[in-house]
mmCIF file of C-alpha atoms and ligand atoms in Angstrom:
data_model
loop_
_atom_site.group_PDB
_atom_site.id
_atom_site.type_symbol
_atom_site.label_atom_id
_atom_site.label_comp_id
_atom_site.label_asym_id
_atom_site.label_seq_id
_atom_site.Cartn_x
_atom_site.Cartn_y
_atom_site.Cartn_z
ATOM 1 C CA MET P 27 114.220 74.026 51.031
ATOM 2 C CA ILE P 28 112.160 76.943 52.320
ATOM 3 C CA ASP P 29 108.411 76.403 52.261
ATOM 4 C CA LEU P 30 107.316 79.303 50.150
ATOM 5 C CA SER P 31 103.630 78.532 50.268
ATOM 6 C CA THR P 32 102.985 79.555 53.848
ATOM 7 C CA GLY P 33 103.190 82.695 55.896
ATOM 8 C CA VAL P 34 104.914 85.994 55.483
ATOM 9 C CA LEU P 35 107.903 87.593 57.145
ATOM 10 C CA GLN P 36 107.956 90.593 59.446
ATOM 11 C CA ALA P 37 110.667 92.903 60.737
ATOM 12 C CA THR P 38 110.793 90.970 64.026
ATOM 13 C CA ASP P 39 111.576 87.689 62.232
ATOM 14 C CA ALA P 40 115.083 86.394 61.664
ATOM 15 C CA PHE P 41 116.425 85.953 58.154
ATOM 16 C CA PRO P 42 115.208 82.461 57.114
ATOM 17 C CA SER P 43 118.200 80.209 57.706
ATOM 18 C CA GLU P 44 116.995 77.653 55.149
ATOM 19 C CA PHE P 45 117.139 80.149 52.248
ATOM 20 C CA PRO P 46 119.507 78.801 49.536
ATOM 21 C CA ILE P 47 121.836 81.804 49.391
ATOM 22 C CA ALA P 48 124.565 80.348 47.159
ATOM 23 C CA ALA P 49 122.102 79.121 44.515
ATOM 24 C CA PHE P 50 120.305 82.452 44.579
ATOM 25 C CA GLN P 51 123.581 84.367 44.053
ATOM 26 C CA LYS P 52 124.596 82.095 41.195
ATOM 27 C CA ASN P 53 121.285 82.366 39.347
ATOM 28 C CA LEU P 54 121.134 86.114 39.788
ATOM 29 C CA ILE P 55 124.696 86.899 38.696
ATOM 30 C CA THR P 56 124.523 84.496 35.720
ATOM 31 C CA TRP P 57 121.350 86.237 34.573
ATOM 32 C CA PHE P 58 122.942 89.664 35.021
ATOM 33 C CA SER P 59 126.030 88.779 33.016
ATOM 34 C CA LYS P 60 123.776 87.871 30.075
ATOM 35 C CA GLU P 61 120.996 90.452 30.351
ATOM 36 C CA LYS P 62 122.522 93.639 31.780
ATOM 37 C CA ARG P 63 122.019 96.850 29.866
ATOM 38 C CA ASP P 64 125.013 98.556 28.354
ATOM 39 C CA LEU P 65 124.957 101.828 30.306
ATOM 40 C CA PRO P 66 127.578 104.587 30.126
ATOM 41 C CA TRP P 67 128.487 104.270 33.806
ATOM 42 C CA ARG P 68 129.089 100.515 33.632
ATOM 43 C CA ASN P 69 132.236 98.533 32.832
ATOM 44 C CA ASN P 70 135.018 99.804 35.040
ATOM 45 C CA VAL P 71 134.403 103.530 34.881
ATOM 46 C CA PRO P 72 136.211 105.657 37.500
ATOM 47 C CA PRO P 73 134.564 106.346 40.881
ATOM 48 C CA TYR P 74 133.698 109.937 39.930
ATOM 49 C CA GLN P 75 131.478 108.705 37.074
ATOM 50 C CA VAL P 76 129.809 106.072 39.279
ATOM 51 C CA TRP P 77 129.171 108.736 41.917
ATOM 52 C CA ILE P 78 127.544 111.115 39.403
ATOM 53 C CA SER P 79 125.406 108.320 37.962
ATOM 54 C CA GLU P 80 124.252 107.038 41.362
ATOM 55 C CA ILE P 81 123.203 110.519 42.486
ATOM 56 C CA MET P 82 121.379 111.196 39.219
ATOM 57 C CA LEU P 83 119.616 107.827 39.296
ATOM 58 C CA GLN P 84 117.995 108.556 42.667
ATOM 59 C CA GLN P 85 114.261 109.083 41.979
ATOM 60 C CA THR P 86 114.948 109.280 38.236
ATOM 61 C CA ARG P 87 114.679 106.782 35.379
ATOM 62 C CA VAL P 88 117.734 105.575 33.449
ATOM 63 C CA ASP P 89 116.537 106.949 30.074
ATOM 64 C CA GLN P 90 116.060 110.407 31.614
ATOM 65 C CA VAL P 91 119.456 110.301 33.290
ATOM 66 C CA ILE P 92 121.666 109.330 30.323
ATOM 67 C CA PRO P 93 121.627 112.708 28.470
ATOM 68 C CA TYR P 94 122.106 114.623 31.745
ATOM 69 C CA TYR P 95 124.939 112.329 32.775
ATOM 70 C CA GLU P 96 126.747 112.908 29.481
ATOM 71 C CA ARG P 97 126.161 116.662 29.544
ATOM 72 C CA PHE P 98 127.303 116.921 33.170
ATOM 73 C CA LEU P 99 130.559 115.078 32.452
ATOM 74 C CA ASP P 100 131.169 117.194 29.363
ATOM 75 C CA HIS P 101 131.027 120.297 31.550
ATOM 76 C CA PHE P 102 132.622 118.897 34.688
ATOM 77 C CA PRO P 103 134.834 115.986 33.579
ATOM 78 C CA THR P 104 136.756 115.729 36.869
ATOM 79 C CA VAL P 105 136.003 116.160 40.534
ATOM 80 C CA ALA P 106 138.488 119.059 40.628
ATOM 81 C CA LEU P 107 136.632 120.941 37.888
ATOM 82 C CA LEU P 108 133.316 120.321 39.598
ATOM 83 C CA ALA P 109 134.690 121.645 42.884
ATOM 84 C CA GLN P 110 135.983 124.797 41.159
ATOM 85 C CA ALA P 111 132.749 125.434 39.249
ATOM 86 C CA ASN P 112 130.256 128.081 40.203
ATOM 87 C CA LEU P 113 127.092 126.613 41.783
ATOM 88 C CA ASP P 114 124.999 128.598 39.279
ATOM 89 C CA ASP P 115 126.710 126.724 36.423
ATOM 90 C CA VAL P 116 126.172 123.356 38.115
ATOM 91 C CA LEU P 117 122.472 124.097 38.622
ATOM 92 C CA ARG P 118 122.140 125.293 35.027
ATOM 93 C CA ILE P 119 123.506 121.975 33.730
ATOM 94 C CA TRP P 120 121.273 120.088 36.165
ATOM 95 C CA GLU P 121 118.172 122.099 35.260
ATOM 96 C CA GLY P 122 115.262 119.827 34.329
ATOM 97 C CA LEU P 123 116.500 116.786 36.257
ATOM 98 C CA GLY P 124 114.760 117.945 39.457
ATOM 99 C CA TYR P 125 115.600 117.296 43.116
ATOM 100 C CA TYR P 126 118.146 120.101 43.016
ATOM 101 C CA SER P 127 119.558 119.350 46.455
ATOM 102 C CA ARG P 128 121.356 116.485 44.685
ATOM 103 C CA ALA P 129 123.251 118.981 42.508
ATOM 104 C CA ARG P 130 124.081 121.249 45.447
ATOM 105 C CA ASN P 131 125.298 118.269 47.471
ATOM 106 C CA LEU P 132 127.413 116.969 44.576
ATOM 107 C CA HIS P 133 129.031 120.389 44.324
ATOM 108 C CA ARG P 134 129.696 120.441 48.091
ATOM 109 C CA GLY P 135 130.864 116.827 47.940
ATOM 110 C CA ALA P 136 133.400 117.656 45.228
ATOM 111 C CA ALA P 137 134.818 120.378 47.491
ATOM 112 C CA ASP P 138 135.026 117.827 50.332
ATOM 113 C CA VAL P 139 136.981 115.435 48.091
ATOM 114 C CA MET P 140 139.434 118.214 47.246
ATOM 115 C CA ASN P 141 139.740 119.558 50.802
ATOM 116 C CA LEU P 142 139.514 116.423 52.934
ATOM 117 C CA HIS P 143 140.890 113.719 50.625
ATOM 118 C CA ASN P 144 143.540 115.441 48.464
ATOM 119 C CA GLY P 145 141.344 115.217 45.380
ATOM 120 C CA GLU P 146 140.999 111.411 45.533
ATOM 121 C CA ILE P 147 137.574 109.867 45.970
ATOM 122 C CA PRO P 148 137.917 107.595 49.025
ATOM 123 C CA ASP P 149 137.944 103.859 48.392
ATOM 124 C CA SER P 150 136.015 102.638 51.434
ATOM 125 C CA TYR P 151 132.390 102.730 52.544
ATOM 126 C CA ALA P 152 133.285 104.438 55.844
ATOM 127 C CA GLN P 153 135.389 107.164 54.200
ATOM 128 C CA LEU P 154 132.844 107.773 51.453
ATOM 129 C CA LEU P 155 130.308 108.623 54.163
ATOM 130 C CA THR P 156 132.465 111.635 55.104
ATOM 131 C CA ILE P 157 131.597 113.310 51.772
ATOM 132 C CA SER P 158 128.618 115.702 51.646
ATOM 133 C CA GLY P 159 125.655 114.150 49.881
ATOM 134 C CA ILE P 160 126.965 110.583 50.080
ATOM 135 C CA GLY P 161 124.688 108.514 52.317
ATOM 136 C CA PRO P 162 124.634 104.769 52.996
ATOM 137 C CA TYR P 163 123.105 103.909 49.611
ATOM 138 C CA THR P 164 125.608 105.855 47.483
ATOM 139 C CA ALA P 165 128.563 104.799 49.665
ATOM 140 C CA ALA P 166 127.551 101.151 49.288
ATOM 141 C CA ALA P 167 127.129 101.518 45.526
ATOM 142 C CA ILE P 168 130.509 103.213 44.940
ATOM 143 C CA SER P 169 132.467 101.055 47.391
ATOM 144 C CA SER P 170 131.064 97.784 46.030
ATOM 145 C CA ILE P 171 130.940 98.580 42.306
ATOM 146 C CA VAL P 172 134.268 100.391 42.036
ATOM 147 C CA PHE P 173 136.324 99.025 44.925
ATOM 148 C CA GLY P 174 134.807 95.558 45.485
ATOM 149 C CA GLU P 175 133.874 96.168 49.127
ATOM 150 C CA ALA P 176 131.141 93.851 50.472
ATOM 151 C CA GLN P 177 128.383 96.393 51.162
ATOM 152 C CA ALA P 178 124.847 95.711 49.963
ATOM 153 C CA VAL P 179 122.850 98.502 48.308
ATOM 154 C CA VAL P 180 119.223 98.923 49.294
ATOM 155 C CA ASP P 181 117.344 101.172 46.883
ATOM 156 C CA GLY P 182 113.711 101.127 45.748
ATOM 157 C CA ASN P 183 114.332 98.362 43.216
ATOM 158 C CA VAL P 184 116.125 96.174 45.745
ATOM 159 C CA ILE P 185 113.388 96.733 48.337
ATOM 160 C CA ARG P 186 110.767 95.573 45.839
ATOM 161 C CA VAL P 187 112.721 92.413 45.018
ATOM 162 C CA LEU P 188 113.426 91.585 48.668
ATOM 163 C CA THR P 189 109.889 92.175 49.916
ATOM 164 C CA ARG P 190 108.488 89.929 47.194
ATOM 165 C CA LEU P 191 111.122 87.250 47.642
ATOM 166 C CA PHE P 192 110.384 86.940 51.345
ATOM 167 C CA GLY P 193 106.765 88.092 51.457
ATOM 168 C CA PHE P 194 107.887 90.886 53.776
ATOM 169 C CA ALA P 195 104.607 92.119 55.246
ATOM 170 C CA ASP P 196 105.585 95.210 57.280
ATOM 171 C CA VAL P 197 105.451 98.794 56.035
ATOM 172 C CA VAL P 198 108.884 99.273 54.502
ATOM 173 C CA SER P 199 109.526 102.825 55.698
ATOM 174 C CA THR P 200 109.805 102.008 59.422
ATOM 175 C CA SER P 201 113.282 101.862 60.904
ATOM 176 C CA ALA P 202 112.759 98.226 61.948
ATOM 177 C CA SER P 203 111.835 97.309 58.357
ATOM 178 C CA LYS P 204 114.787 99.208 56.917
ATOM 179 C CA LYS P 205 117.078 97.345 59.292
ATOM 180 C CA TRP P 206 115.581 93.984 58.352
ATOM 181 C CA LEU P 207 115.896 94.715 54.617
ATOM 182 C CA SER P 208 119.496 95.864 55.039
ATOM 183 C CA VAL P 209 120.348 92.677 56.962
ATOM 184 C CA ALA P 210 118.611 90.593 54.279
ATOM 185 C CA ALA P 211 120.457 92.376 51.442
ATOM 186 C CA ASN P 212 123.813 91.946 53.196
ATOM 187 C CA THR P 213 123.075 88.302 53.976
ATOM 188 C CA LEU P 214 122.297 87.581 50.329
ATOM 189 C CA LEU P 215 125.259 89.613 49.022
ATOM 190 C CA ASP P 216 127.959 87.599 47.286
ATOM 191 C CA PRO P 217 131.189 88.671 49.070
ATOM 192 C CA ASN P 218 133.242 87.503 46.086
ATOM 193 C CA ALA P 219 131.338 89.684 43.626
ATOM 194 C CA PRO P 220 129.626 92.468 45.600
ATOM 195 C CA GLY P 221 129.566 94.932 42.695
ATOM 196 C CA PRO P 222 127.977 92.579 40.137
ATOM 197 C CA PHE P 223 125.596 91.261 42.823
ATOM 198 C CA ASN P 224 124.384 94.758 43.766
ATOM 199 C CA GLU P 225 124.018 95.808 40.152
ATOM 200 C CA ALA P 226 122.168 92.562 39.422
ATOM 201 C CA MET P 227 119.658 93.139 42.236
ATOM 202 C CA MET P 228 118.977 96.678 41.007
ATOM 203 C CA GLU P 229 118.778 95.507 37.394
ATOM 204 C CA LEU P 230 116.348 92.723 38.339
ATOM 205 C CA GLY P 231 114.081 95.286 39.987
ATOM 206 C CA ALA P 232 114.338 97.650 37.019
ATOM 207 C CA LEU P 233 113.812 95.104 34.232
ATOM 208 C CA VAL P 234 112.001 92.049 35.638
ATOM 209 C CA CYS P 235 110.559 92.605 39.109
ATOM 210 C CA THR P 236 108.827 95.797 38.020
ATOM 211 C CA PRO P 237 106.214 97.563 40.171
ATOM 212 C CA ARG P 238 103.002 96.740 38.310
ATOM 213 C CA LYS P 239 103.779 93.876 35.917
ATOM 214 C CA PRO P 240 106.582 91.706 37.254
ATOM 215 C CA LYS P 241 107.815 89.250 34.627
ATOM 216 C CA CYS P 242 107.956 86.246 36.936
ATOM 217 C CA GLY P 243 107.991 83.865 33.946
ATOM 218 C CA THR P 244 111.494 85.058 33.013
ATOM 219 C CA CYS P 245 112.766 85.819 36.511
ATOM 220 C CA PRO P 246 116.047 84.033 37.327
ATOM 221 C CA VAL P 247 115.139 83.721 41.022
ATOM 222 C CA ALA P 248 111.440 82.846 40.689
ATOM 223 C CA LYS P 249 111.842 79.488 42.343
ATOM 224 C CA TYR P 250 112.946 81.173 45.575
ATOM 225 C CA CYS P 251 110.178 83.776 45.559
ATOM 226 C CA ARG P 252 107.368 83.607 48.061
ATOM 227 C CA ALA P 253 105.205 86.280 46.380
ATOM 228 C CA GLN P 254 105.396 84.471 43.047
ATOM 229 C CA LYS P 255 104.409 81.201 44.686
ATOM 230 C CA THR P 256 101.404 82.721 46.400
ATOM 231 C CA GLU P 257 100.559 85.101 43.512
ATOM 232 C CA THR P 258 100.784 88.076 45.836
ATOM 233 C CA GLN P 259 103.466 90.018 43.941
ATOM 234 C CA LEU P 260 101.484 93.255 43.783
ATOM 235 C CA GLN P 261 100.928 93.298 47.537
ATOM 236 C CA PHE P 262 104.636 94.064 48.025
ATOM 237 C CA PRO P 263 106.304 96.278 49.045
ATOM 238 C CA VAL P 264 103.819 97.373 51.718
ATOM 239 C CA LYS P 265 103.703 101.169 51.892
ATOM 240 C CA LYS P 266 101.971 103.670 54.153
ATOM 241 C CA PRO P 267 98.728 104.920 52.607
ATOM 242 C CA LYS P 268 99.394 108.110 50.651
ATOM 243 C CA LYS P 269 98.008 111.394 51.932
ATOM 244 C CA LYS P 270 96.091 113.566 49.501
ATOM 245 C CA THR P 271 98.573 115.720 47.601
ATOM 246 C CA PRO P 272 98.118 119.392 48.520
ATOM 247 C CA HIS P 273 97.687 121.935 45.737
ATOM 248 C CA LEU P 274 98.955 125.525 45.854
ATOM 249 C CA ASN P 275 98.196 128.479 43.616
ATOM 250 C CA ILE P 276 101.284 130.594 43.053
ATOM 251 C CA ALA P 277 101.291 134.010 41.373
ATOM 252 C CA VAL P 278 104.445 135.440 39.800
ATOM 253 C CA GLY P 279 105.184 138.673 37.965
ATOM 254 C CA VAL P 280 107.311 139.097 34.866
ATOM 255 C CA ILE P 281 108.426 142.627 35.714
ATOM 256 C CA GLN P 282 109.983 144.446 32.799
ATOM 257 C CA ASP P 283 111.771 147.819 32.979
ATOM 258 C CA ASP P 284 112.187 150.500 30.269
ATOM 259 C CA ARG P 285 115.173 148.694 28.747
ATOM 260 C CA GLY P 286 113.128 145.497 28.427
ATOM 261 C CA HIS P 287 115.142 143.863 31.206
ATOM 262 C CA ILE P 288 113.278 141.410 33.447
ATOM 263 C CA LEU P 289 113.624 141.074 37.208
ATOM 264 C CA ILE P 290 114.630 137.680 38.588
ATOM 265 C CA GLN P 291 115.622 136.629 42.082
ATOM 266 C CA LYS P 292 117.631 133.779 43.472
ATOM 267 C CA ARG P 293 116.076 131.332 45.918
ATOM 268 C CA PRO P 294 117.988 130.897 49.203
ATOM 269 C CA VAL P 295 120.385 127.951 48.972
ATOM 270 C CA THR P 296 118.792 126.302 52.014
ATOM 271 C CA ALA P 297 115.244 126.435 50.560
ATOM 272 C CA MET P 298 113.576 123.932 48.266
ATOM 273 C CA LEU P 299 114.947 124.559 44.727
ATOM 274 C CA GLY P 300 117.687 126.515 46.506
ATOM 275 C CA GLY P 301 120.107 128.437 44.298
ATOM 276 C CA LEU P 302 117.746 128.489 41.324
ATOM 277 C CA TRP P 303 116.435 131.741 39.866
ATOM 278 C CA GLU P 304 112.752 132.602 39.608
ATOM 279 C CA PHE P 305 110.288 135.393 38.941
ATOM 280 C CA PRO P 306 109.145 137.203 42.106
ATOM 281 C CA GLY P 307 105.833 136.031 43.545
ATOM 282 C CA GLY P 308 104.362 133.590 46.019
ATOM 283 C CA LYS P 309 101.435 131.665 47.459
ATOM 284 C CA GLN P 310 97.813 132.727 47.184
ATOM 285 C CA GLU P 311 96.068 133.298 50.498
ATOM 286 C CA ARG P 312 92.564 132.017 51.170
ATOM 287 C CA GLU P 313 89.933 133.816 49.045
ATOM 288 C CA GLU P 314 92.517 136.250 47.684
ATOM 289 C CA PRO P 315 92.127 137.166 43.975
ATOM 290 C CA ILE P 316 95.204 135.841 42.184
ATOM 291 C CA GLU P 317 96.164 139.263 40.756
ATOM 292 C CA VAL P 318 96.204 140.593 44.330
ATOM 293 C CA THR P 319 98.467 137.710 45.342
ATOM 294 C CA CYS P 320 100.841 138.709 42.559
ATOM 295 C CA TRP P 321 100.912 142.362 43.666
ATOM 296 C CA ARG P 322 101.146 141.596 47.415
ATOM 297 C CA GLU P 323 103.932 139.037 47.075
ATOM 298 C CA ILE P 324 106.012 141.281 44.835
ATOM 299 C CA VAL P 325 105.614 144.247 47.198
ATOM 300 C CA GLU P 326 106.615 142.029 50.136
ATOM 301 C CA GLU P 327 109.584 140.476 48.349
ATOM 302 C CA THR P 328 111.001 143.408 46.401
ATOM 303 C CA GLY P 329 109.403 146.620 47.682
ATOM 304 C CA LEU P 330 108.322 147.458 44.121
ATOM 305 C CA GLN P 331 104.806 148.960 43.862
ATOM 306 C CA VAL P 332 104.126 147.064 40.647
ATOM 307 C CA ASN P 333 101.107 147.396 38.386
ATOM 308 C CA VAL P 334 99.833 143.928 37.571
ATOM 309 C CA GLY P 335 98.969 143.641 33.879
ATOM 310 C CA ALA P 336 97.888 140.940 31.459
ATOM 311 C CA LYS P 337 97.968 137.305 32.387
ATOM 312 C CA ILE P 338 100.558 135.263 30.487
ATOM 313 C CA ALA P 339 99.608 131.693 31.400
ATOM 314 C CA SER P 340 98.687 129.238 34.139
ATOM 315 C CA ILE P 341 101.101 126.332 34.369
ATOM 316 C CA ASP P 342 100.458 123.133 36.320
ATOM 317 C CA HIS P 343 103.415 121.362 37.855
ATOM 318 C CA ALA P 344 103.756 118.463 40.288
ATOM 319 C CA TYR P 345 106.518 118.110 42.863
ATOM 320 C CA SER P 346 106.973 114.957 44.924
ATOM 321 C CA HIS P 347 104.768 116.085 47.839
ATOM 322 C CA PHE P 348 102.542 118.802 46.398
ATOM 323 C CA LYS P 349 101.226 120.287 43.179
ATOM 324 C CA ILE P 350 101.180 123.885 42.051
ATOM 325 C CA THR P 351 99.505 126.039 39.471
ATOM 326 C CA LEU P 352 101.766 128.941 38.572
ATOM 327 C CA HIS P 353 99.781 131.974 37.391
ATOM 328 C CA ALA P 354 102.050 134.443 35.607
ATOM 329 C CA PHE P 355 101.344 138.120 34.853
ATOM 330 C CA TYR P 356 103.193 140.829 33.026
ATOM 331 C CA CYS P 357 103.897 143.677 35.435
ATOM 332 C CA ASP P 358 105.360 147.121 35.122
ATOM 333 C CA PRO P 359 107.663 148.002 38.000
ATOM 334 C CA GLY P 360 105.828 151.153 39.175
ATOM 335 C CA GLU P 361 107.665 154.048 40.851
ATOM 336 C CA PRO P 362 110.228 154.335 42.287
ATOM 337 C CA ILE P 363 112.217 151.421 40.843
ATOM 338 C CA LYS P 364 114.113 150.664 44.016
ATOM 339 C CA ILE P 365 114.501 147.059 45.074
ATOM 340 C CA GLU P 366 114.444 146.190 48.770
ATOM 341 C CA SER P 367 114.958 142.471 49.015
ATOM 342 C CA SER P 368 116.790 140.006 51.217
ATOM 343 C CA LEU P 369 117.360 137.868 48.108
ATOM 344 C CA GLU P 370 119.891 138.315 45.310
ATOM 345 C CA THR P 371 118.068 140.045 42.434
ATOM 346 C CA LYS P 372 119.038 140.884 38.844
ATOM 347 C CA TRP P 373 117.597 142.738 35.885
ATOM 348 C CA VAL P 374 118.378 140.492 32.922
ATOM 349 C CA ALA P 375 117.875 140.981 29.173
ATOM 350 C CA ARG P 376 115.218 138.588 27.934
ATOM 351 C CA GLU P 377 117.608 136.741 25.605
ATOM 352 C CA GLU P 378 120.048 136.190 28.501
ATOM 353 C CA LEU P 379 117.513 134.441 30.747
ATOM 354 C CA VAL P 380 118.561 131.193 29.110
ATOM 355 C CA ASP P 381 121.874 131.453 30.969
ATOM 356 C CA TYR P 382 120.206 131.104 34.383
ATOM 357 C CA ALA P 383 118.912 127.948 36.069
ATOM 358 C CA PHE P 384 115.153 128.088 36.684
ATOM 359 C CA PRO P 385 112.691 125.626 38.257
ATOM 360 C CA ARG P 386 110.665 123.681 35.687
ATOM 361 C CA ALA P 387 107.449 125.772 35.863
ATOM 362 C CA ASN P 388 109.402 129.044 35.463
ATOM 363 C CA ARG P 389 111.287 127.560 32.500
ATOM 364 C CA ARG P 390 108.006 126.571 30.862
ATOM 365 C CA LEU P 391 106.796 130.124 31.382
ATOM 366 C CA LEU P 392 109.880 131.392 29.535
ATOM 367 C CA GLU P 393 109.161 128.970 26.690
ATOM 368 C CA ILE P 394 105.597 130.279 26.477
ATOM 369 C CA MET P 395 106.848 133.859 26.436
ATOM 370 C CA SER P 396 109.143 133.019 23.533
ATOM 371 C CA GLY P 397 106.315 131.160 21.723
ATOM 372 C CA ASP P 398 108.185 127.890 22.109
ATOM 373 C CA SER P 399 105.676 125.770 24.043
ATOM 374 C CA ASP P 400 102.334 124.259 23.188
ATOM 375 C CA GLY P 401 101.732 121.937 26.124
ATOM 376 C CA THR P 402 100.482 124.423 28.660
ATOM 377 C CA ARG P 403 97.116 125.747 29.712
ATOM 378 C CA MET P 404 96.793 129.365 28.505
ATOM 379 C CA ASP P 405 94.103 131.528 30.058
HETATM 380 FE FE1 SF4 Z 15 109.866 89.567 41.401
HETATM 381 FE FE2 SF4 Z 15 108.373 87.706 40.221
HETATM 382 FE FE3 SF4 Z 15 111.017 87.419 40.385
HETATM 383 FE FE4 SF4 Z 15 109.499 87.224 42.547
HETATM 384 S S1 SF4 Z 15 109.473 85.885 40.781
HETATM 385 S S2 SF4 Z 15 111.421 88.324 42.374
HETATM 386 S S3 SF4 Z 15 107.920 88.745 42.135
HETATM 387 S S4 SF4 Z 15 109.900 88.987 39.236
#
């Protein structure tokens, strides 16, 4: 039996040969069969559904995903219909779930399935990797859960479980650590039940081995866990110290013409939030009054010599690596109303703005303009 009371493991160490793999697999899978949540993408659903769910679940909690998953499948029930859909429609259905590159990649991936694989989602890890947006994690999840291929998944939940089990002391984001964790996950994987094993590891991380309050008292694999034995659970996984999150002030103009139509522009597909629509505007420069930012950015982006009017609201929003405050102003378009922009632009009736996909802060601005929001700082 492994001596759990001493030492920690590092990426240069071999997988501990004395670890009781078979007993670990048995305890884990028995627990999973009793405790697993009844989720819409479980219980022999087709690969397309598993694919959608795995992409949506990246960086996003299960309870947030479920309504989006159902809505997405209502609109795009098959890979063929997703491939045929307009990207604008896909982004509109995705709006609010964030990390929009996932939606763009799913759309591209559906086209790959149609063009490269005759409309059939491939049934092997290697072939799944040929699809846009499917990386090692998603390929392992689909190939093991749907097709029973012995490929271990390594997501954030699994990393937490593994680092605590073995007292893995290196920073987990290095390539050596990733390799070690992948070897460990594949060594532990039950080749006779790879799908249930992978789902069980992820479920253990989601329900029991949680980040701040792991429930070691009810954990089915506690007796094999080094962190539990040494009461060092919260020291794992070891992460790089976080840098201070930068903050940006952004000014945007709600430019309205004589008909009451509002100018919106589409972000380049390759940019962050690519393919979504937004109000023209941009980043404040150092010591620049925010109204001037609004005017300058609109002139630069559209050529319109706008008059910046009343402020509508300031909206705080956090992305994964930075925070913004979006300052919004009503603007009149000035003269002449001639747009010169490298971006796709549209004048849209106010009531039709709902048909376009916007980033979260722009959508909150629309809610404020329609008197439908109370959670935002109004200046
Ligand atoms: Fe996580 Fe605690 Fe279970 Fe170890 S015993 S795997 S720390 S829940």
